[in-house]
mmCIF file of C-alpha atoms in Angstrom:
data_model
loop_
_atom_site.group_PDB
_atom_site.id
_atom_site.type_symbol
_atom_site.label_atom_id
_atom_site.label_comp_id
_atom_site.label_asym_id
_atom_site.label_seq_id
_atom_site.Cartn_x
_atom_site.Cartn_y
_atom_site.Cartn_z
ATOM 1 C CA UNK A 169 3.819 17.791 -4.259
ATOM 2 C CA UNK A 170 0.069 17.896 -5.030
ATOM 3 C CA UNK A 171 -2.290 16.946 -2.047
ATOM 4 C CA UNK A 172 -5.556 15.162 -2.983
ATOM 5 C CA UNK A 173 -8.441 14.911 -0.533
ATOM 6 C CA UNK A 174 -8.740 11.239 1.053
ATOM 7 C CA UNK A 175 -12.365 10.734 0.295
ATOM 8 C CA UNK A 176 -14.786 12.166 2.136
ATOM 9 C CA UNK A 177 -12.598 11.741 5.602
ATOM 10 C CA UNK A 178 -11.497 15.596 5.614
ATOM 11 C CA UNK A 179 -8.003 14.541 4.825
ATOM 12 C CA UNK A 180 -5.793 16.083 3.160
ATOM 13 C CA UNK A 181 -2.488 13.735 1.419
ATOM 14 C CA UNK A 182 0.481 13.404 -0.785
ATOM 15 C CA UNK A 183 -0.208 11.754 -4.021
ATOM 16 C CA UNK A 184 3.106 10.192 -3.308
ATOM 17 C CA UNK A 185 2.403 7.805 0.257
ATOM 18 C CA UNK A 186 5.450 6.759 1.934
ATOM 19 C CA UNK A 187 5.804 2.654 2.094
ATOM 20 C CA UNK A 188 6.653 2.195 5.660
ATOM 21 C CA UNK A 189 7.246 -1.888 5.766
ATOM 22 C CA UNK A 190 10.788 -2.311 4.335
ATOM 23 C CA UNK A 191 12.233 0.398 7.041
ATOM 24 C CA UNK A 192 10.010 -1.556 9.613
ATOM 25 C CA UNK A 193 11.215 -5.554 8.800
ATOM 26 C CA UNK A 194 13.383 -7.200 6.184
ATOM 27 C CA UNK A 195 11.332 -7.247 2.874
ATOM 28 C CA UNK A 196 12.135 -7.410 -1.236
ATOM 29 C CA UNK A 197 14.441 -8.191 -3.431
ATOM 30 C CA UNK A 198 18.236 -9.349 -1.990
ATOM 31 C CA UNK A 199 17.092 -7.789 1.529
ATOM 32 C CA UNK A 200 17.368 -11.247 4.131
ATOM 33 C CA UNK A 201 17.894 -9.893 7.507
ATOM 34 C CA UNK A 202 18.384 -6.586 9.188
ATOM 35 C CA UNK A 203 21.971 -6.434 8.265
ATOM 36 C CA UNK A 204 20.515 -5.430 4.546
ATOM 37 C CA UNK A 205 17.977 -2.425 6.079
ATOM 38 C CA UNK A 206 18.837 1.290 7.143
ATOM 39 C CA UNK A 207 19.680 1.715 10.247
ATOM 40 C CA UNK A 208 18.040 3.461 12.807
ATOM 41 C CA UNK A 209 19.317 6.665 12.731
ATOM 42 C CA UNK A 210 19.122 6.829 8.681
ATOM 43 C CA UNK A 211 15.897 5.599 8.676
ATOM 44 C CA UNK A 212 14.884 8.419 10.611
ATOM 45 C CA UNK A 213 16.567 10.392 8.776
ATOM 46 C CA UNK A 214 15.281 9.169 5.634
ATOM 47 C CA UNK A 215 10.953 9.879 7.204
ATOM 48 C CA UNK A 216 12.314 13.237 8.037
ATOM 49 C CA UNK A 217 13.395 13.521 4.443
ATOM 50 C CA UNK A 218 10.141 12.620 2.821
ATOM 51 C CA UNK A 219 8.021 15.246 4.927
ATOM 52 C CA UNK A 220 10.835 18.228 4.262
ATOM 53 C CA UNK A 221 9.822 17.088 0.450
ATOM 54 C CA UNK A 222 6.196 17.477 0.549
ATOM 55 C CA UNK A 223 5.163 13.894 1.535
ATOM 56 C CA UNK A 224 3.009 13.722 4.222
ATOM 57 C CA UNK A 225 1.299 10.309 3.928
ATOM 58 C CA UNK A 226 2.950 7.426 5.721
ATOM 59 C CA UNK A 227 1.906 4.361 5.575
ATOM 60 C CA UNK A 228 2.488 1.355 8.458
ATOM 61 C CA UNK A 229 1.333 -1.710 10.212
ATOM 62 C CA UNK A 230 1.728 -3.469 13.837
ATOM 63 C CA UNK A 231 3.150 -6.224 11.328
ATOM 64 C CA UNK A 232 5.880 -4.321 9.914
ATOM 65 C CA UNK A 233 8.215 -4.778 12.456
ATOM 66 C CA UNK A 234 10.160 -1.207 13.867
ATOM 67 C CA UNK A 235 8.372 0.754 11.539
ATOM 68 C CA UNK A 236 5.855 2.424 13.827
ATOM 69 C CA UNK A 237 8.332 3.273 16.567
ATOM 70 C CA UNK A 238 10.736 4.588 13.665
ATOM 71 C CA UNK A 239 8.065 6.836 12.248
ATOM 72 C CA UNK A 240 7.063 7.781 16.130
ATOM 73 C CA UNK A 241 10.751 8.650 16.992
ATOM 74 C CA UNK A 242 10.563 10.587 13.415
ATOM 75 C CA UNK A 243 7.839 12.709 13.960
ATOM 76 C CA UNK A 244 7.517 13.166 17.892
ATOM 77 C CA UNK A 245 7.712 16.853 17.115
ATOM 78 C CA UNK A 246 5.684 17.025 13.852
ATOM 79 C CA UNK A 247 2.829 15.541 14.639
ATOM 80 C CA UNK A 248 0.297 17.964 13.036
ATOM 81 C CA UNK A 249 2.130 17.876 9.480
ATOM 82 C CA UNK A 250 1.713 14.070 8.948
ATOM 83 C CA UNK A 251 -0.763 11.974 7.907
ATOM 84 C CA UNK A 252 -0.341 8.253 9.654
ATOM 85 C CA UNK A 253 -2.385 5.286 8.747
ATOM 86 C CA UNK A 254 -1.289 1.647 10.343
ATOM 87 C CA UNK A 255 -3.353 -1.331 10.446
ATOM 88 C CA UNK A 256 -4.225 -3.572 13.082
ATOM 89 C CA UNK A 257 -2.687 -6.905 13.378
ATOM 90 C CA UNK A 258 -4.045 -9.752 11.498
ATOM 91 C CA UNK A 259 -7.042 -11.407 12.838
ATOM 92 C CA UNK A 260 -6.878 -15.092 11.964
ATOM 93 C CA UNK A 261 -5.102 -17.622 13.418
ATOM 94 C CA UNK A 262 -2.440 -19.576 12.788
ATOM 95 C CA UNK A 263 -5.056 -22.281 10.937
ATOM 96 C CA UNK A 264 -7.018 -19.282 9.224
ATOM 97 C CA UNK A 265 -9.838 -19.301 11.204
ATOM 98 C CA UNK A 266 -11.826 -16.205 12.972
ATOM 99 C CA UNK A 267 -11.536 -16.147 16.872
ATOM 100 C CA UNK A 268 -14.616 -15.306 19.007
ATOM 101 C CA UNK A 269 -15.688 -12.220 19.652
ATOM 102 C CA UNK A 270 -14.501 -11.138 22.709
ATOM 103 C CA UNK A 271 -11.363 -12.558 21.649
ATOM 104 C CA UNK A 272 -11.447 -9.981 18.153
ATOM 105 C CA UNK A 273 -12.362 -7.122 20.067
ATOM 106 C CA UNK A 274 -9.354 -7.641 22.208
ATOM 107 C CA UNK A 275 -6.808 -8.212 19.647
ATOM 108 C CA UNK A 276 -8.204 -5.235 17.982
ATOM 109 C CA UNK A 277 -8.007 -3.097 20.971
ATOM 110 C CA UNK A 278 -4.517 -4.254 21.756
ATOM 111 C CA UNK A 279 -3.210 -3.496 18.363
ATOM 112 C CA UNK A 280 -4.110 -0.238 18.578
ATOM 113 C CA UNK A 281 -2.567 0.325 22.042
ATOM 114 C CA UNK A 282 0.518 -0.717 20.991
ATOM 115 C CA UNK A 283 0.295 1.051 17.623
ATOM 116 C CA UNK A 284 -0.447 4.348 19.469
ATOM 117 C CA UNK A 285 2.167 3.756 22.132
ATOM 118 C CA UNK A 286 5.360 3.095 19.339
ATOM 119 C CA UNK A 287 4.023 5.798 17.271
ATOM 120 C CA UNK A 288 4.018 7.933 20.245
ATOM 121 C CA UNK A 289 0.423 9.164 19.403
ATOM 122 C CA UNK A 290 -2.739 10.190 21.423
ATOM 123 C CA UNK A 291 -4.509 9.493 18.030
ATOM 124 C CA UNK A 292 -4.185 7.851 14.010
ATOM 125 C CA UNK A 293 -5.375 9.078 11.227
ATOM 126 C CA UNK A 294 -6.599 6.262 9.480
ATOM 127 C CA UNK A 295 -6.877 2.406 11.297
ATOM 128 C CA UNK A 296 -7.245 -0.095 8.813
ATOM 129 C CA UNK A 297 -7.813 -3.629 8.593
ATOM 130 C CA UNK A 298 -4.954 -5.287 7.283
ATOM 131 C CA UNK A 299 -5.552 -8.532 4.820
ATOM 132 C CA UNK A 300 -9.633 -7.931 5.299
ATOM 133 C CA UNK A 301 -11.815 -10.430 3.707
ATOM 134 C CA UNK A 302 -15.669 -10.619 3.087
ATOM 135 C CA UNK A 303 -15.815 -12.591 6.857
ATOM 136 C CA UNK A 304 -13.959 -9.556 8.367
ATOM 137 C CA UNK A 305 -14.965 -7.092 6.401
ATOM 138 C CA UNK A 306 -18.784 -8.036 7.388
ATOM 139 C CA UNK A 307 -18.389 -8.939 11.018
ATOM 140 C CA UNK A 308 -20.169 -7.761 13.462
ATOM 141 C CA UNK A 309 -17.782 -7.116 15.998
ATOM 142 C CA UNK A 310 -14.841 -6.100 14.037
ATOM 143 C CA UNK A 311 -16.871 -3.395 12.554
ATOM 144 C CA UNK A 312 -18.689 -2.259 16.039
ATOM 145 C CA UNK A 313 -15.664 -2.215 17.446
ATOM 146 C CA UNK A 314 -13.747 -0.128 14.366
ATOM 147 C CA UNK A 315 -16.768 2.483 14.802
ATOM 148 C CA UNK A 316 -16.321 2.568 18.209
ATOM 149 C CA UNK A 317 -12.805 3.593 17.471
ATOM 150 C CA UNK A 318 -14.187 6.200 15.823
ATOM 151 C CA UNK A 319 -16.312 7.239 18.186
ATOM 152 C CA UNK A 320 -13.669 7.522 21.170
ATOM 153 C CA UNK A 321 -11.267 9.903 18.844
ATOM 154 C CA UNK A 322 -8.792 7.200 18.887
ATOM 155 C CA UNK A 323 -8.656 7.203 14.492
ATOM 156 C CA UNK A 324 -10.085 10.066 12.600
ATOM 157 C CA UNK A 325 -10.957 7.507 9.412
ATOM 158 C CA UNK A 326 -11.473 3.367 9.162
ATOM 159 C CA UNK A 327 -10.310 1.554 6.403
ATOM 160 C CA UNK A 328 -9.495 -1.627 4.824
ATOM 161 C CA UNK A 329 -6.494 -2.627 2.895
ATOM 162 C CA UNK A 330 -7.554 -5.772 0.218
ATOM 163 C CA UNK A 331 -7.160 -7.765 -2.190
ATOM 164 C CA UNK A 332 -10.039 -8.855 -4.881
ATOM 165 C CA UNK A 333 -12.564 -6.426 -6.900
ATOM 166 C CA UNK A 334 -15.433 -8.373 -5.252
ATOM 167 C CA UNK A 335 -13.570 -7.353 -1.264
ATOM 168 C CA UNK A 336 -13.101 -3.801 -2.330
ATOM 169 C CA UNK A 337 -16.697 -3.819 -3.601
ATOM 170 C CA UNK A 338 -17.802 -5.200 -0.060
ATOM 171 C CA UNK A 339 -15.898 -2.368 1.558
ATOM 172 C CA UNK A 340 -16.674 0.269 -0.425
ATOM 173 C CA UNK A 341 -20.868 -0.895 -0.186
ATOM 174 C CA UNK A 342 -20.965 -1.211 3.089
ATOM 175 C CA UNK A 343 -21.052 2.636 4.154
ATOM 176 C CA UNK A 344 -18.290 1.920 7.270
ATOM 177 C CA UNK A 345 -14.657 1.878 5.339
ATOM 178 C CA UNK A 346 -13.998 5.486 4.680
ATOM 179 C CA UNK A 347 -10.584 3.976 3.046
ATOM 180 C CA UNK A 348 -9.564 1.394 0.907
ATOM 181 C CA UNK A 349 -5.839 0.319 0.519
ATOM 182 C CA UNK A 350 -5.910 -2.143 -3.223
ATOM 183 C CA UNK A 351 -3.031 -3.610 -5.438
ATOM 184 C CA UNK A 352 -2.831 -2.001 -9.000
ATOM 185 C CA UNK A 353 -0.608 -1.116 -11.231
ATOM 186 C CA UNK A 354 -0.066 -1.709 -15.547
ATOM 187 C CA UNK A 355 0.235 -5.502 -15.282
ATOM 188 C CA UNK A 356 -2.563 -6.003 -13.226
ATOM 189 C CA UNK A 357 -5.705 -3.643 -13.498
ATOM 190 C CA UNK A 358 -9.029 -5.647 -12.614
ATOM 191 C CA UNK A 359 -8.951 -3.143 -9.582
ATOM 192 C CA UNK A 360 -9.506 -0.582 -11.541
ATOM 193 C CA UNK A 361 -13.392 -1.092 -11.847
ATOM 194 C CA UNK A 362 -14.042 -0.014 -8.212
ATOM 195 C CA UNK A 363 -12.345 3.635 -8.489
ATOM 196 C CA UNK A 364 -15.465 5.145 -10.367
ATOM 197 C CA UNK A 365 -17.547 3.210 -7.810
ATOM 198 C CA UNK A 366 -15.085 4.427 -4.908
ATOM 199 C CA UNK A 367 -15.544 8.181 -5.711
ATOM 200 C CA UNK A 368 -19.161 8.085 -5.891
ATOM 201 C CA UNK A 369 -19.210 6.380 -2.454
ATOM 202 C CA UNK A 370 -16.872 9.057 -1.143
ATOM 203 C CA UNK A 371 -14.105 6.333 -0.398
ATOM 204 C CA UNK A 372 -10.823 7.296 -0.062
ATOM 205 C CA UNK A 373 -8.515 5.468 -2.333
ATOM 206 C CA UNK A 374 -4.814 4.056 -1.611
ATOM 207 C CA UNK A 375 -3.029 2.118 -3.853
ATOM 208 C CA UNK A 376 0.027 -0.205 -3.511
ATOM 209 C CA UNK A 377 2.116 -2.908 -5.377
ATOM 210 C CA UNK A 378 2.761 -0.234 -8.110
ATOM 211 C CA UNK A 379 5.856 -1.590 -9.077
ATOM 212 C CA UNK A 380 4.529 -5.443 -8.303
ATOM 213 C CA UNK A 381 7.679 -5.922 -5.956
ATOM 214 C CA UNK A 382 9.903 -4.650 -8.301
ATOM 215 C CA UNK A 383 8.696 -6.739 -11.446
ATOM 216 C CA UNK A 384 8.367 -3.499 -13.168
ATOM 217 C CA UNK A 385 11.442 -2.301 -13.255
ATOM 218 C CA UNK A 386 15.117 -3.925 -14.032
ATOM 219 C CA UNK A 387 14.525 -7.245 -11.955
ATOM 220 C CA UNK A 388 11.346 -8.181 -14.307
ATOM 221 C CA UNK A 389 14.227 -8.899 -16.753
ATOM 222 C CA UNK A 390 16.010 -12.717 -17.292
ATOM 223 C CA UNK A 391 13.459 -14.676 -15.345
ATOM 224 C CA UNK A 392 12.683 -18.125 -15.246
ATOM 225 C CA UNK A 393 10.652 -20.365 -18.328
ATOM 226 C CA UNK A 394 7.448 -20.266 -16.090
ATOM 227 C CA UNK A 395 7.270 -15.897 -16.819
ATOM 228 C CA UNK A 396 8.429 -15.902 -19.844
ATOM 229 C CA UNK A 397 4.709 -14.201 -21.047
ATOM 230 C CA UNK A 398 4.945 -11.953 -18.126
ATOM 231 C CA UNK A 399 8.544 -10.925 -19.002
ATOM 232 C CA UNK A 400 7.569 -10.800 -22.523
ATOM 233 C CA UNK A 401 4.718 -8.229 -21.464
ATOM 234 C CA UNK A 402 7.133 -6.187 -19.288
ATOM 235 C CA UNK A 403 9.342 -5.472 -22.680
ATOM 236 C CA UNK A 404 6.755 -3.966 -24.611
ATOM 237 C CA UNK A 405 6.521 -2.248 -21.351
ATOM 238 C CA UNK A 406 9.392 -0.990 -21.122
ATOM 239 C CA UNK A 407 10.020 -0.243 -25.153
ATOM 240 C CA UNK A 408 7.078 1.874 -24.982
ATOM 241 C CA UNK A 409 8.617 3.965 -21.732
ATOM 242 C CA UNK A 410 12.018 4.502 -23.807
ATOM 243 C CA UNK A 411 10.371 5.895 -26.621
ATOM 244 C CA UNK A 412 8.828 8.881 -24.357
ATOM 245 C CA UNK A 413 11.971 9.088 -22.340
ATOM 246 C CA UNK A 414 10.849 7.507 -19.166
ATOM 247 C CA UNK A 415 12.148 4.307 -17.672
ATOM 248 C CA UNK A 416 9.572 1.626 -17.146
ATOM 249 C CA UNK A 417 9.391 2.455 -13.081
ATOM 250 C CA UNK A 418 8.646 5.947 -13.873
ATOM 251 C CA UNK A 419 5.665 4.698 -16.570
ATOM 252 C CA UNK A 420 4.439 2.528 -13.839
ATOM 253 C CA UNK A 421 4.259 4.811 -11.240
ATOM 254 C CA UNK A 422 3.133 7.628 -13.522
ATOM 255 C CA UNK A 423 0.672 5.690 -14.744
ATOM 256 C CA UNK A 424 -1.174 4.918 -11.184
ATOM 257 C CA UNK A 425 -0.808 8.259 -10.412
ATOM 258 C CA UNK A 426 -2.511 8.917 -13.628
ATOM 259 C CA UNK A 427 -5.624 7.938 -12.341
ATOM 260 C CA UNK A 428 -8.182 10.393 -11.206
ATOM 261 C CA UNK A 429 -9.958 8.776 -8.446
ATOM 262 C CA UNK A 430 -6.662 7.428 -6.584
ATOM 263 C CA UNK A 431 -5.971 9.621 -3.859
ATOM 264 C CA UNK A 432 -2.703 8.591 -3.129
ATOM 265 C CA UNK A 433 0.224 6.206 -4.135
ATOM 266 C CA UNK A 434 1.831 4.010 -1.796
ATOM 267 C CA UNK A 435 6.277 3.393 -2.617
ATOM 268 C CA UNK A 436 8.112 1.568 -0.568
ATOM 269 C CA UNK A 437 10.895 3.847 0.264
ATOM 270 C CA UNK A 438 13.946 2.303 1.893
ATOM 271 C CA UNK A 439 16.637 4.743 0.412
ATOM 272 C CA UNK A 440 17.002 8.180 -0.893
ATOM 273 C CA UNK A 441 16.996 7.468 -3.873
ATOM 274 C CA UNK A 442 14.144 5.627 -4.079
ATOM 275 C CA UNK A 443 12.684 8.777 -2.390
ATOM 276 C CA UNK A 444 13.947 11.154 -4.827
ATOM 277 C CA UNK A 445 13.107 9.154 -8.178
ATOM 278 C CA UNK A 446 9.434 9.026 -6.681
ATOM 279 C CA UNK A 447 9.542 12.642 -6.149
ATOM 280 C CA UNK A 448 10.458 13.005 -9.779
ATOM 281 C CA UNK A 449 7.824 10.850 -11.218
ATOM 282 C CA UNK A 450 5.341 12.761 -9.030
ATOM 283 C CA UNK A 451 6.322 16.179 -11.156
ATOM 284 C CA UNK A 452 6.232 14.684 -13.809
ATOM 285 C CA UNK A 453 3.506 15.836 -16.767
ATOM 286 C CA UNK A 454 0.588 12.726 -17.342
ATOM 287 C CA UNK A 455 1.460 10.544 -19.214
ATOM 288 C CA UNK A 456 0.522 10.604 -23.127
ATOM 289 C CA UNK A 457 -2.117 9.177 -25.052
ATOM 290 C CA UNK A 458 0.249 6.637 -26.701
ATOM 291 C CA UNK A 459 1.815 5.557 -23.555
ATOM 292 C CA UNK A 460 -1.931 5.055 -21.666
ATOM 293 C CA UNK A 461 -2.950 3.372 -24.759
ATOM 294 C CA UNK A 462 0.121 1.217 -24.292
ATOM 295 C CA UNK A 463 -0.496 0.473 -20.701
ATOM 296 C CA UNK A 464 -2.620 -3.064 -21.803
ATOM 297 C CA UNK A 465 -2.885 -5.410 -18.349
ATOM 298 C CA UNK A 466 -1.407 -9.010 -18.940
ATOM 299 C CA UNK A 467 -4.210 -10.985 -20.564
ATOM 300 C CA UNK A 468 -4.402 -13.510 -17.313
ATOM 301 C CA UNK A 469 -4.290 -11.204 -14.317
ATOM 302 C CA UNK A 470 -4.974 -14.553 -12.219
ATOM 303 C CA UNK A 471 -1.466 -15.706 -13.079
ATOM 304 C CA UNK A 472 0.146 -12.800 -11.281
ATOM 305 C CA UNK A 473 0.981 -14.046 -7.823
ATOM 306 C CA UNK A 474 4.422 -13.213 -6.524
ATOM 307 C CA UNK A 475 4.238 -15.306 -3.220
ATOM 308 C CA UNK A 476 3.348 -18.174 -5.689
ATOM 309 C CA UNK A 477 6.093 -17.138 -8.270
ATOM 310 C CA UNK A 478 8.324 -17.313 -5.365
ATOM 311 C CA UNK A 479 7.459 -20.250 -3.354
ATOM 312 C CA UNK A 480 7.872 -22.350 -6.762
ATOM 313 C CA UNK A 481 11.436 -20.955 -7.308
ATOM 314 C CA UNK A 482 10.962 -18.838 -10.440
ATOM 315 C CA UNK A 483 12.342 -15.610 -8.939
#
């Protein structure tokens, strides 16, 4: 497994990040309640896996349910070996709005207590905002209270995980995210503008949704009217793979990985297999020309919302 440096943060990581959420709470495709997830003792099993195959990047949040104690239990005796980011809990209310700040610093400070306490951890590697928009990104107390974080030896590297260009743009400016966590992959690529920018800043980079929950691969097949373009755009997709012997989740995941200024690539790992078809794709060669020509973005990236998708029954 090939370790790329995480920025400027002194960290070392997998190119291949382990997805911590779907071990953590009941998330994707056909998987409703925690009869459908690993159990405990496979789930360990599974994190212990991973790092015995050269991953050392694990991904989390205080919102993903048992994840961090799983990964705690995991690696109570290999602490030195892993890389652990988690995010804090999400800052705005129920009605979307920003509390005050005393109340900010405190949910920020109790995140991280608990985080610390189920990873069984005097310390994380990187803390990052999770869902951080321009307001959060840019206030005051959030980020005096991330760099005092810092300061106390509580996280080793800040970060934000988001979701526009124009947020990682903000992040990546403002001189205090050492990380950014972004959504990319071949059918949406507008993210792609702020990896030159991110390298030149020194700004780690993390990206996720490389598979877009699974669109790109066998379940972006047979949907509804509504996708019919998208599915359309999957095909050529996944023609193109065939040709150069690769199924499309393989050209997907190659692809990201593809990219010279990501520094790692977040899968969300729930089974060994999905562990050891991402260790595959990781040894694989790059890609070739004709398959990076090939990887054209779907001409309305704003279409390509899968809570949307979902919420109006076309999944």
């Amino acid at each position: 497994m090939i370790n790329k440096p995480l920025g400027n943060t002194g960290i070392g990581v997998s190119q291949i990040a382990f997805g911590g959420v779907e071990i953590g709470l009941p998330y994707g495709p056909g998987i409703t309640s925690e009869k459908d997830m690993l159990q405990e003792s496979e789930a360990v099993a599974l994190l212990l896996q991973a790092l015995d195959s050269g991953v050392n990047f694990f991904d989390t949040a205080r919102m993903y349910g048992k994840s961090e104690e799983l990964i705690g239990k995991a690696f109570s005796q290999h602490r030195k070996e892993v890389v652990i980011c988690t995010k804090c809990q999400h800052l705005r209310d129920a009605s979307g709005n920003l509390p005050d700040e005393k109340a900010l610093v405190k949910i920020i400070r109790q995140s991280l207590e608990g985080s610390l306490k189920a990873l069984r951890m005097e310390t994380v590697d990187v803390l990052m905002l999770h869902q951080a928009d321009i307001e959060i990104l840019q206030n005051e107390a959030v980020c005096r209270t991330f760099e005092d974080i810092i300061k106390e030896g509580l996280s080793m590297a800040i970060g934000a995980s988001t979701y526009t260009v124009e947020e990682s743009e903000v992040a990546i400016n403002s001189g205090l995210w050492e990380v950014i966590q972004l959504p990319y992959n071949l059918l949406d690529q507008r993210q792609s503008k702020v990896f030159d920018l991110g390298a030149e800043k020194g700004v780690g980079m993390v990206v996720r949704s490389v598979l877009l929950r699974g669109m790109l691969s066998d379940r972006g097949k047979n949907l509804k009217a509504p996708l019919a373009e998208i599915e359309k755009h999957i095909a050529n997709y996944a023609v193109l793979a065939a040709e150069e012997g690769l199924t499309l989740p393989e050209y997907a995941t190659r692809f990201v990985l593809d990219q010279p200024n990501v520094s790692s690539v977040l899968v969300g790992i729930d089974k060994p297999l999905y562990l050891e078809k991402a260790l595959e794709t990781a040894h694989q060669p790059a890609l070739s020309k004709k398959l990076m020509d090939g990887a054209i973005p779907f001409p309305d990236p704003e279409f390509i919302n899968i809570p949307y998708w979902d919420r109006m029954g076309w999944l």
